[in-house]
Amino acid sequence: MTPLLSLSCRSLLNRRGTVGLTVFAIAVSVMLVLGVERLRHDAKSSFANTISGTDLIVGARSGTIQLLLYSVFRIGNATNNIAWKSYRDIAAQPEIAWTVPLSLGDSHHGFRVMGTTADYFRHYRYGRKQPLRFAAGVAFEDVFDAILGADAAKALGYELGDAIVVSHGLGQTGFARHEDKPFKVVGILAKTGTPVDRTVHVSLAGIEAIHIDWRSGSRVPGMTTDADTVRQMDLQPKAITAFLVGTKSRFAAFRLQRTINEYPREPLLAVLPGVALQELWDLMGTAEAALSAISMFVVAAGLLGMMTMLLSGLNERRREIAILRSVGARPAHVFGMLVLEAAFISLGGALVGLVMLYAGLLVAQPLIDVQYGLFLSIGLPTARDLTLLGVIFFAGVLVGAVPGYRAYRHSLADGMIVRT
Amino acid sequence: MTAHAIDLTDVRFRWRDDKPPVIDIPALTIARGEKVLIRGPSGGGKTTLLNLLGGVAAPERGNIRVLDTDIVPLRTAQRDRFRADNIGFIFQMFNLVPYLSLIENVLLPCRFSVSRRRAAAETASTLEQAAARLLSQMALDVTGLDRRPVTELSTGQQQRVAAARALIGSPPLIIADEPTSALDADTRHAFIDLLFREVEQAGATLLFVSHDADLAQHFERSIALADINRGTPT
C-alpha cells in the first residue's frame, strides 16, 4: 500500500475543492451524531439529577410518573391530597430523618406556586447533592413571604421587596386572584437547572391563609378576612399535596415505602425518586432513539455523498488510472487507491467533525445553560464517542470499496490505453 | 538467454467469442537491442498488440515471450510486476499524472518496481537526481519547470517527460505507442533523436508503433502490422 499512500493524498489535494466539501459534509454529520450523543447523555444525567438526596416522594395514590411529574417537575396535578394527620403520622416514624411537605395548586403568571416549609431549603438537593443557594435574600419567616426560583425572578423582573399576587388555580388569567393577600419577595434562589428555577415558593401557612375565605375552589361571598387578622389565626393546613422524605438509612427507605403504600387510613403512594426518574426517562426513550437514528442517517447521507463524489470522479480519472497501470500498478493497487481516498476523507471528516463539535460546544454551552438549564459537559471524547468515530471511519472505508471496485473493473477493461 | 526481446508465436486474440480475431500473428521476433517500427493504421490492432505485450490482455492462444519470459501462463499480478520491472511505456499524449510534479511523474515506475528503483538509485545519489539527470538528457530544464504543474508543459515537453519516465531504472524494453503523433515535424524528429540516443545508451530494445510511415527512415527495421497480422482490423 505504501506506493499508494502519497498518491492518494496528492490526488485528493488535487481535487481539494470537492474533497473539502465532502469532508465538510461528513464532518457536519459527525458533529451532529456526537452532539446528539452528548446532549442525550447530559440531558439524561441532568434529568436524573433533578432531585437527589430525597429517599421517598409521597403523594395520594396515583401513578408513579404522575406523582413525580407534579411533585418534582411541577407538571400536571395531583388527583387527591394527603390529610395533614396522615402526614404527621408518617413523619413520626422512627426511620425518618426529615420530611418536607409540599402544597401545590396555585400559580403566578404561569409559574407554579408551591407552599412548603423552610425545611425545603435545608433538605432539598439536586445534581450531586447540591443544596439550594440563595442568590439574594433569606428563607421565609412571615406567612406572606415568597421565595422565587431564578427563572421566575428573571422572567418576571422581580426584586426583593416586590409584592406578588397569587392566582387561584393554574390559569394565566387572573379572574380568581388572591389580591387581598399579596406576598412579598424575600428571597431569590440561585440557578439550579431544575424545575425549582420556575417555582414560586411560599410558606405552607401562606397557602392556607390565602384560601381562608375560600371553600371548594371559590371565594365565599362576604368573607373578607384581612391579612393581619389571618396572621393571628391557626394556619395549620388540613391537607397537603405531597411530601419529601429523607430516611436515616438507605435500607429504611424500602421498608418505609412498603409501610406507606400499605397505609391503612388513606391510599398513599411512596416512590423512590431514582426509580421513578428512570421510568419517566424510559418513557421518552422512543424520542431519544429517533434522534439517534436520524443523526445516524445523516452520517449515512454524508458517506453516500462521498461515494457519489468518488464515483463521479472516476470517469475523468480513467486516463490517470491507465497511466498508473502502464507504470506497473496492479488493478488491486487501483482498488486500494480509491479505498485509501475514502479512508482519508472519512478520517478527515471525523477529525474535523470532532473539532467542530468542541467549537460548537464552547459557543452553545453558556446559551443552552441559560436557556434550558442544561449544562453540557466539554470533556475529552468518551469511549463511546471514539467508538462512534471508529464505526464512521470503517463505514467510510467500506463505502470506498464501491468506487474502488468500479475503478478496478475500469482498469481491467481499459488496460494501459484509454480509447477516447 | 536468447537474443530475442520479443518472440510471438501463433498469437490470437479476440474481444468477443462471436467476433473474428483482431490479432492473429503467426510469428514476430524482435532481437535485443533492436529499434523496430511497427506501422499500421488506427484500429489495426496496434493497441491490442501492446496490451498483449504488456500483459494487460491475455491471448486466446499462442506464446508471448518477452525478454525470455513466457508471460501468458503468468498470473495477472505476476504479469503486472513483470511489466513494471521490465517495460517502459510512452503513449500518444496525456502521459502525465496531473497532480504529480515533473520529478514525481518520472519516478512513478519506481513506486511499483523495486528493481527499477534500485537501478535508478545506482545512477545518482538520490532518486530525484536520477530523474533530474534523465530529464536534462531529454533536454528539459528541470529547475525551471519543476515548480509548475505538469499540465502547463507543452506537448513536446510532456512527451520528453514521458520518455524519461519510460527510461528510469533502465528497463530492457521500451514500448512507444504513437508518441510523436501529437508533435509537429521538427519536434517529432528531435524527440526521436533524443529517444534513440537514450535507448542506445541504456542498451534497451525499442518497439515503436505508429501510423506514420515517414518515421520509417529513422529505423533500421520497419514492419507493417498488416503484413504479420492475419486478424481482422476493427
XYZ file of C-alpha atoms in Angstrom:
654
model
C 0.000 0.000 0.000
C 2.954 2.349 0.554
C 3.275 3.390 -3.094
C -0.360 4.425 -2.863
C -0.419 6.487 0.324
C 1.216 9.550 -1.146
C -0.544 9.046 -4.492
C -3.944 9.068 -2.776
C -3.002 12.143 -0.772
C -1.788 14.022 -3.805
C -4.802 13.014 -5.833
C -7.118 14.285 -3.089
C -5.178 17.522 -2.735
C -5.501 17.998 -6.463
C -9.279 17.949 -6.039
C -9.265 19.907 -2.801
C -12.444 21.826 -3.662
C -14.821 18.882 -3.973
C -12.882 16.814 -1.485
C -13.057 19.654 1.035
C -16.814 19.919 0.645
C -17.195 16.172 1.057
C -15.039 16.213 4.175
C -17.141 19.091 5.473
C -20.392 17.224 4.799
C -19.113 14.218 6.723
C -17.766 16.487 9.460
C -21.194 18.081 9.904
C -22.790 14.668 10.209
C -20.120 13.540 12.657
C -20.663 16.675 14.700
C -24.397 16.013 14.713
C -24.007 12.405 15.843
C -21.551 13.251 18.600
C -23.568 16.317 19.586
C -26.789 14.331 19.856
C -24.964 11.660 21.823
C -23.634 14.251 24.246
C -26.967 16.005 24.514
C -28.655 12.698 25.255
C -26.134 11.793 27.876
C -26.096 15.197 29.559
C -29.863 15.630 29.368
C -30.256 12.233 30.977
C -27.840 12.949 33.778
C -29.280 16.414 34.293
C -32.728 14.838 34.374
C -31.623 12.193 36.831
C -30.117 14.964 38.929
C -33.340 16.960 39.189
C -33.778 15.658 42.672
C -31.208 13.945 44.828
C -30.801 13.279 48.496
C -34.527 12.609 48.842
C -35.273 8.976 49.609
C -39.019 8.900 49.046
C -41.673 11.073 47.472
C -45.107 10.524 48.925
C -48.445 11.566 47.450
C -52.001 10.416 47.139
C -52.237 7.090 45.342
C -51.956 7.548 41.600
C -49.239 6.649 39.147
C -45.537 6.762 39.885
C -44.853 9.051 36.968
C -47.777 11.313 37.718
C -46.565 11.777 41.272
C -43.068 12.528 40.048
C -44.386 14.970 37.454
C -46.400 17.118 39.803
C -44.183 16.943 42.853
C -40.805 17.432 41.169
C -41.416 18.742 37.673
C -44.456 20.879 38.509
C -46.332 19.361 35.606
C -49.955 18.282 35.904
C -51.988 17.995 39.049
C -52.473 15.718 41.975
C -55.681 13.739 41.880
C -56.023 13.923 45.605
C -54.480 15.380 48.728
C -52.912 13.861 51.767
C -54.568 14.603 55.054
C -52.366 16.579 57.426
C -52.935 13.972 60.067
C -51.641 11.171 57.860
C -48.619 13.246 57.013
C -47.811 13.906 60.651
C -48.450 10.281 61.469
C -45.972 9.038 58.882
C -43.453 11.772 59.631
C -43.314 10.473 63.183
C -41.929 7.096 62.075
C -38.584 6.454 63.740
C -36.665 5.727 60.485
C -37.427 9.157 59.141
C -34.745 11.824 59.372
C -36.736 14.671 57.864
C -39.837 15.439 55.821
C -40.780 18.406 53.689
C -44.485 18.977 52.934
C -45.471 20.382 49.539
C -48.753 22.082 48.664
C -49.464 22.796 45.026
C -52.386 24.183 43.061
C -51.903 27.922 42.702
C -49.864 29.865 40.193
C -48.385 33.238 39.471
C -48.160 34.373 35.823
C -47.722 30.822 34.645
C -45.212 29.889 37.317
C -46.343 27.309 39.836
C -46.731 28.429 43.405
C -45.670 25.840 45.912
C -46.345 26.009 49.607
C -43.697 24.398 51.752
C -41.697 24.980 54.911
C -38.255 26.445 55.494
C -37.070 22.823 55.726
C -37.359 22.656 51.968
C -34.375 24.939 51.545
C -32.491 22.940 54.130
C -33.104 19.456 52.754
C -33.827 19.711 49.056
C -30.844 18.564 46.982
C -30.276 18.438 43.246
C -27.413 17.375 40.969
C -24.604 15.885 43.019
C -26.393 16.510 46.298
C -26.067 20.256 45.908
C -28.241 22.307 48.267
C -30.336 25.252 47.146
C -28.492 28.540 47.442
C -29.941 31.999 47.836
C -28.791 34.473 45.208
C -30.452 37.161 47.301
C -32.489 37.338 50.500
C -33.306 34.651 53.005
C -35.753 31.808 53.629
C -39.265 32.839 54.669
C -40.260 33.847 58.142
C -43.586 35.588 57.720
C -46.783 33.958 56.436
C -46.787 36.164 53.342
C -43.152 35.791 52.354
C -42.305 34.380 48.940
C -39.075 32.981 47.512
C -38.614 32.881 43.759
C -36.737 30.437 41.612
C -34.056 32.000 39.412
C -36.028 31.812 36.153
C -39.260 33.032 37.694
C -37.489 36.035 39.190
C -35.692 36.812 35.958
C -38.689 36.351 33.669
C -40.973 38.487 35.780
C -38.300 41.017 36.697
C -38.867 40.788 40.437
C -36.522 42.023 43.075
C -36.503 41.667 46.823
C -39.391 43.513 48.458
C -41.732 43.360 45.429
C -45.314 42.327 46.068
C -46.857 39.470 44.113
C -50.433 38.300 43.886
C -51.086 34.608 43.549
C -53.783 33.332 41.204
C -56.037 30.554 42.268
C -55.601 27.552 40.077
C -53.161 27.260 37.225
C -54.613 29.560 34.572
C -52.613 32.510 33.309
C -55.598 34.820 33.541
C -56.291 36.019 36.988
C -60.048 36.077 37.302
C -59.654 34.260 40.569
C -56.839 36.054 42.270
C -55.828 36.276 45.854
C -55.319 40.013 45.517
C -56.427 40.719 49.029
C -53.372 38.950 50.367
C -50.236 39.759 48.363
C -46.920 38.078 49.085
C -43.627 39.852 49.486
C -40.485 38.583 47.744
C -37.924 37.944 50.467
C -35.563 35.630 48.656
C -34.382 34.652 45.197
C -32.689 31.305 44.635
C -29.560 30.756 42.575
C -29.988 28.920 39.297
C -30.141 25.139 39.564
C -31.131 23.993 36.078
C -34.091 22.146 37.627
C -37.823 22.952 37.880
C -37.023 24.722 41.155
C -35.975 27.661 38.967
C -39.522 28.039 37.722
C -41.242 27.808 41.075
C -42.617 30.471 43.407
C -42.158 29.181 46.933
C -44.395 30.387 49.729
C -44.959 29.089 53.204
C -47.483 26.374 53.841
C -49.217 28.764 56.173
C -49.381 31.320 53.371
C -51.239 28.878 51.137
C -53.628 28.198 53.981
C -54.026 31.911 54.619
C -54.988 32.938 51.115
C -57.599 30.233 50.991
C -59.121 31.080 54.363
C -62.190 32.722 52.814
C -62.467 30.098 50.094
C -64.459 26.931 50.008
C -64.140 24.283 47.284
C -62.276 26.469 44.882
C -64.192 29.713 45.022
C -64.431 32.711 47.253
C -67.216 32.680 49.796
C -69.169 35.889 49.218
C -68.934 38.364 52.049
C -65.993 36.701 53.752
C -63.019 39.037 53.776
C -60.533 38.296 56.435
C -57.666 40.768 56.171
C -54.038 39.709 56.216
C -53.246 40.833 59.736
C -56.208 39.016 61.194
C -55.205 35.938 59.295
C -51.735 36.018 60.800
C -53.274 35.529 64.232
C -55.335 32.546 63.166
C -54.356 28.904 63.310
C -52.889 28.333 59.857
C -52.161 24.650 60.140
C -53.279 23.139 56.787
C -55.786 20.320 56.726
C -54.157 18.710 53.718
C -51.020 18.837 51.606
C -50.304 17.627 48.090
C -47.167 15.608 48.633
C -44.143 15.360 50.861
C -40.495 14.514 50.533
C -38.863 12.102 52.912
C -35.270 11.662 53.976
C -34.576 8.466 55.897
C -31.885 7.668 58.382
C -30.596 4.795 56.258
C -30.981 3.772 52.631
C -32.427 0.415 53.583
C -35.069 2.050 55.698
C -36.409 3.668 52.525
C -37.585 0.359 51.082
C -39.283 -0.716 54.270
C -40.838 2.685 54.694
C -42.047 2.651 51.121
C -43.974 -0.532 51.772
C -45.374 0.775 55.027
C -46.629 3.930 53.311
C -48.057 2.073 50.348
C -49.998 -0.095 52.782
C -51.009 2.829 54.964
C -54.485 1.877 56.250
C -56.111 5.282 56.732
C -55.846 6.590 53.209
C -54.476 5.359 49.901
C -50.948 6.726 49.557
C -48.102 6.167 47.148
C -44.429 6.379 48.002
C -41.880 6.245 45.203
C -38.106 6.095 45.125
C -37.105 9.165 43.080
C -34.337 7.360 41.188
C -36.636 4.559 40.089
C -39.406 6.964 39.114
C -36.993 9.173 37.154
C -35.718 6.141 35.263
C -39.287 5.120 34.471
C -40.078 8.590 33.176
C -36.893 8.694 31.127
C -37.676 5.326 29.585
C -40.976 6.802 28.517
C -39.017 9.285 26.425
C -36.762 6.536 25.105
C -38.525 6.441 21.752
C -37.853 10.097 21.044
C -34.298 9.618 22.147
C -33.834 6.631 19.853
C -35.432 8.558 16.976
C -32.960 11.386 17.466
C -30.072 8.928 17.376
C -31.460 7.207 14.317
C -31.844 10.496 12.468
C -28.283 11.524 13.211
C -27.045 8.138 12.002
C -28.983 8.629 8.779
C -27.283 11.986 8.332
C -23.935 10.215 8.608
C -25.094 7.681 6.032
C -26.057 10.561 3.747
C -22.605 12.104 4.223
C -20.887 8.849 3.338
C -23.145 8.346 0.336
C -22.150 11.841 -0.773
C -18.526 10.777 -0.602
C -19.281 7.668 -2.639
C -21.052 9.779 -5.253
C -18.113 12.163 -5.416
C -15.583 9.373 -5.852
C -17.740 7.563 -8.396
C -18.418 10.646 -10.482
C -14.721 11.462 -10.472
C -13.791 8.074 -11.886
C -14.664 8.812 -15.474
C -12.316 11.738 -15.775
C -9.665 9.731 -13.950
C -9.643 6.797 -16.355
C -6.589 8.187 -18.107
C -4.791 8.752 -14.817
C -5.552 5.180 -13.831
C -4.368 3.878 -17.202
C -1.063 5.736 -16.732
C -0.647 4.136 -13.326
C -1.373 0.749 -14.855
C 1.296 1.320 -17.545
C 3.932 2.104 -14.920
C 3.166 -1.116 -13.118
C 0.131 -0.506 -10.879
C -1.978 -3.611 -10.498
C -5.768 -3.455 -10.546
C -5.541 -4.184 -6.820
C -3.496 -1.009 -6.453
C -6.211 0.943 -8.238
C -8.814 -0.504 -5.889
C -6.589 0.261 -2.927
C -6.043 3.823 -4.049
C -9.770 4.565 -4.146
C -10.352 2.896 -0.778
C -7.474 4.901 0.682
C -9.004 8.082 -0.656
C -12.294 7.177 1.025
C -10.371 6.401 4.205
C -8.624 9.779 4.146
C -11.891 11.613 3.515
C -13.669 9.728 6.322
C -10.783 10.280 8.697
C -10.681 13.964 7.785
C -14.441 14.207 8.243
C -14.254 12.510 11.626
C -11.448 14.758 12.871
C -12.916 17.985 11.509
C -16.296 16.930 12.927
C -14.724 16.425 16.336
C -13.124 19.869 16.205
C -16.429 21.403 15.091
C -18.207 19.645 17.954
C -15.911 21.200 20.522
C -16.106 24.605 18.871
C -19.896 24.275 18.858
C -19.970 23.175 22.489
C -17.850 26.146 23.543
C -20.272 28.521 21.845
C -23.508 26.747 22.766
C -22.705 25.707 26.325
C -23.474 29.052 28.023
C -26.511 29.652 25.800
C -28.050 26.244 26.477
C -27.279 26.587 30.153
C -29.133 29.899 30.355
C -31.997 28.925 28.034
C -32.714 25.384 29.126
C -30.826 24.961 32.370
C -28.937 22.098 30.754
C -25.223 22.109 31.392
C -23.361 20.412 28.544
C -20.056 18.880 29.533
C -16.955 19.720 27.487
C -14.743 16.821 28.425
C -12.387 14.640 26.455
C -14.096 12.394 23.903
C -15.685 9.468 25.708
C -15.081 5.850 24.822
C -18.479 5.893 23.169
C -17.504 8.944 21.079
C -14.360 7.165 19.946
C -16.307 4.017 19.127
C -18.735 6.065 17.046
C -15.852 7.773 15.247
C -14.292 4.385 14.588
C -17.540 2.990 13.242
C -17.980 6.011 10.963
C -14.407 5.668 9.726
C -14.813 1.993 8.920
C -18.168 2.613 7.290
C -16.373 5.197 5.131
C -13.700 2.693 4.158
C -16.392 0.137 3.301
C -18.262 2.692 1.228
C -14.968 3.406 -0.566
C -14.964 -0.197 -1.761
C -17.783 0.660 -4.186
C -15.855 3.235 -6.268
C -12.775 1.087 -5.644
C -14.399 -1.888 -7.303
C -15.692 0.272 -10.153
C -12.186 1.628 -10.753
C -10.848 -1.909 -10.558
C -13.266 -3.008 -13.298
C -12.378 0.043 -15.376
C -8.677 -0.617 -15.063
C -9.152 -4.219 -16.175
C -11.171 -3.130 -19.201
C -9.039 -0.151 -20.150
C -5.626 -1.638 -19.575
C -2.959 0.918 -20.242
C -4.701 2.754 -23.021
C -7.944 4.678 -22.743
C -9.719 4.860 -26.058
C -11.398 8.197 -26.286
C 19.334 -16.162 -22.621
C 18.372 -15.952 -26.265
C 18.871 -12.870 -28.370
C 15.152 -12.150 -28.520
C 13.468 -9.295 -26.742
C 10.075 -10.229 -28.128
C 9.019 -13.548 -29.557
C 5.416 -14.146 -30.586
C 4.240 -17.488 -31.901
C 0.784 -18.119 -33.205
C -0.846 -15.450 -31.053
C -4.554 -14.938 -31.443
C -6.816 -12.510 -29.598
C -10.444 -11.547 -29.995
C -12.605 -9.194 -27.985
C -15.666 -11.407 -28.030
C -16.156 -15.032 -28.909
C -18.624 -14.249 -31.692
C -16.242 -11.751 -33.335
C -13.308 -12.598 -35.625
C -9.884 -12.219 -34.017
C -8.285 -8.748 -34.172
C -4.843 -10.214 -33.654
C -3.673 -13.354 -35.368
C 0.110 -13.247 -35.609
C 1.842 -16.487 -36.629
C 5.308 -15.176 -35.774
C 7.087 -11.999 -34.717
C 10.545 -11.744 -33.280
C 12.462 -8.679 -32.250
C 16.089 -9.037 -31.253
C 17.539 -7.472 -28.136
C 18.910 -4.005 -28.765
C 16.869 -3.618 -31.950
C 14.867 -0.482 -32.729
C 11.788 -1.536 -34.635
C 8.884 0.426 -36.091
C 5.538 -1.287 -36.417
C 3.380 0.609 -38.865
C -0.349 0.393 -39.193
C -3.491 2.475 -39.372
C -5.580 3.244 -36.289
C -7.855 0.386 -35.414
C -5.399 -2.043 -36.957
C -4.834 -3.881 -33.734
C -1.765 -1.901 -32.603
C -3.224 -1.051 -29.229
C -4.319 -4.622 -28.692
C -0.844 -5.866 -29.572
C 0.657 -3.520 -26.999
C -1.821 -4.626 -24.324
C -0.816 -8.219 -25.090
C 2.891 -7.412 -24.829
C 2.304 -5.501 -21.618
C 0.417 -8.426 -20.165
C -2.706 -6.339 -19.658
C -4.641 -8.505 -22.095
C -4.275 -12.269 -22.401
C -4.332 -14.031 -25.773
C -6.810 -16.715 -26.657
C -3.898 -18.912 -27.643
C -0.269 -18.718 -28.591
C 3.032 -17.925 -26.935
C 4.232 -14.482 -25.956
C 7.810 -14.402 -24.791
C 9.067 -11.075 -23.608
C 12.735 -10.927 -22.604
C 12.745 -14.716 -22.463
C 9.820 -14.867 -20.097
C 6.722 -16.662 -21.227
C 4.157 -14.171 -19.946
C 0.972 -15.992 -20.964
C 0.944 -18.554 -18.151
C 1.770 -15.892 -15.540
C -0.905 -14.814 -13.110
C -2.220 -11.264 -13.585
C -0.324 -9.908 -10.622
C 2.882 -11.530 -11.868
C 2.349 -10.024 -15.323
C 1.799 -6.620 -13.722
C 5.021 -6.984 -11.781
C 6.893 -8.174 -14.863
C 5.656 -5.138 -16.805
C 6.631 -2.765 -14.021
C 10.136 -4.235 -13.826
C 10.941 -4.659 -17.495
C 8.955 -2.398 -19.796
C 8.872 1.368 -20.101
C 5.837 2.751 -21.908
C 5.319 6.024 -23.752
C 1.868 6.841 -25.089
C 0.396 9.243 -27.578
C -0.414 12.104 -25.232
C -1.658 12.945 -21.751
C 1.054 10.690 -20.436
C 1.447 12.509 -17.151
C -0.403 12.315 -13.875
C -1.660 15.879 -13.468
C -1.303 16.138 -9.694
C 2.291 14.961 -9.531
C 5.357 17.108 -10.140
C 7.744 16.652 -13.050
C 10.166 14.591 -10.963
C 7.404 12.567 -9.312
C 5.986 11.694 -12.717
C 9.359 10.443 -13.878
C 9.754 8.397 -10.690
C 6.312 6.752 -10.894
C 7.641 3.346 -12.076
C 9.975 3.293 -9.079
C 6.923 3.214 -6.811
C 5.800 -0.074 -8.288
C 9.069 -1.763 -9.215
C 11.788 -2.452 -6.704
C 14.307 -3.428 -9.368
C 13.827 -0.195 -11.302
C 14.025 1.822 -8.090
C 17.342 0.123 -7.316
C 18.676 0.569 -10.833
C 17.713 4.260 -10.821
C 19.260 4.816 -7.402
C 22.575 3.425 -8.688
C 22.845 6.119 -11.348
C 22.809 9.025 -8.922
C 22.968 9.746 -5.209
C 19.206 10.192 -4.903
C 16.257 9.057 -6.954
C 15.330 12.703 -7.565
C 18.767 13.347 -9.006
C 18.475 10.288 -11.216
C 15.174 11.645 -12.528
C 16.602 15.120 -12.962
C 19.534 13.760 -14.911
C 17.308 11.821 -17.263
C 15.169 14.903 -17.758
C 18.138 17.056 -18.607
C 19.327 14.370 -21.009
C 15.902 14.718 -22.624
C 16.730 18.430 -22.965
C 14.392 19.603 -20.217
C 15.333 22.328 -17.796
C 14.333 20.722 -14.511
C 14.969 23.647 -12.192
C 12.887 25.945 -14.363
C 9.999 23.552 -14.903
C 9.653 21.548 -11.719
C 7.721 24.176 -9.825
C 4.971 24.436 -12.401
C 2.160 21.906 -12.747
C 2.973 19.359 -15.428
C -0.238 20.202 -17.243
C 1.300 23.545 -18.200
C 4.127 21.887 -20.138
C 3.965 21.882 -23.938
C 3.046 18.607 -25.602
C 6.641 18.173 -26.759
C 7.908 18.678 -23.220
C 5.280 16.301 -21.834
C 6.382 13.593 -24.273
C 10.001 14.020 -23.236
C 8.958 13.672 -19.573
C 7.110 10.507 -20.549
C 10.233 9.222 -22.294
C 12.326 9.936 -19.216
C 9.752 8.025 -17.167
C 9.915 5.061 -19.550
C 13.706 5.068 -19.279
C 14.031 5.451 -15.488
C 15.551 2.411 -13.846
C 16.766 1.204 -17.266
C 14.092 -1.320 -18.259
C 15.363 -3.568 -21.058
C 12.335 -2.912 -23.281
C 10.809 0.429 -24.277
C 7.435 0.402 -25.992
C 6.295 3.635 -27.586
C 2.719 3.946 -28.842
C 2.368 6.868 -31.282
C 4.470 9.104 -29.047
C 5.032 11.633 -31.794
C 1.614 11.902 -33.386
C 0.721 14.982 -31.318
C 4.008 16.701 -32.178
C 4.860 18.907 -35.147
C 7.504 17.762 -37.656
C 10.535 19.480 -36.062
C 9.803 18.394 -32.507
C 8.986 14.934 -33.821
C 12.425 14.358 -35.271
C 14.151 15.948 -32.311
C 12.155 13.716 -29.986
C 13.021 10.564 -31.893
C 16.712 11.502 -31.952
C 16.723 12.055 -28.182
C 14.826 8.829 -27.565
C 17.186 6.814 -29.756
C 20.215 8.245 -28.032
C 18.924 7.313 -24.577
C 17.700 3.882 -25.646
C 21.092 3.121 -27.186
C 22.890 4.368 -24.125
C 20.759 2.113 -21.924
C 21.215 -0.785 -24.315
C 17.466 -1.245 -24.412
C 15.199 -2.582 -27.125
C 12.742 -0.143 -28.681
C 9.400 -1.115 -30.114
C 7.849 1.916 -31.742
C 4.289 1.799 -33.014
C 2.937 4.420 -35.377
C 0.593 5.012 -38.283
C 3.198 7.425 -39.697
C 5.193 5.651 -42.441
C 7.509 8.689 -42.711
C 9.146 7.670 -39.466
C 10.498 4.515 -41.133
C 13.583 6.461 -42.260
C 14.782 6.593 -38.650
C 14.533 2.873 -38.048
C 16.763 0.047 -39.043
C 13.726 -2.220 -39.282
C 10.141 -1.353 -40.105
C 7.243 -3.786 -40.110
C 3.750 -3.206 -41.441
C 1.347 -4.717 -38.941
C -0.900 -5.830 -41.807
C 1.949 -8.000 -43.123
C 2.316 -10.006 -39.949
C -1.227 -9.882 -38.607
C -3.919 -12.019 -40.241
C -6.541 -10.781 -37.830
C -9.434 -8.577 -38.890
C -8.990 -4.911 -38.043
C -11.946 -3.423 -36.194
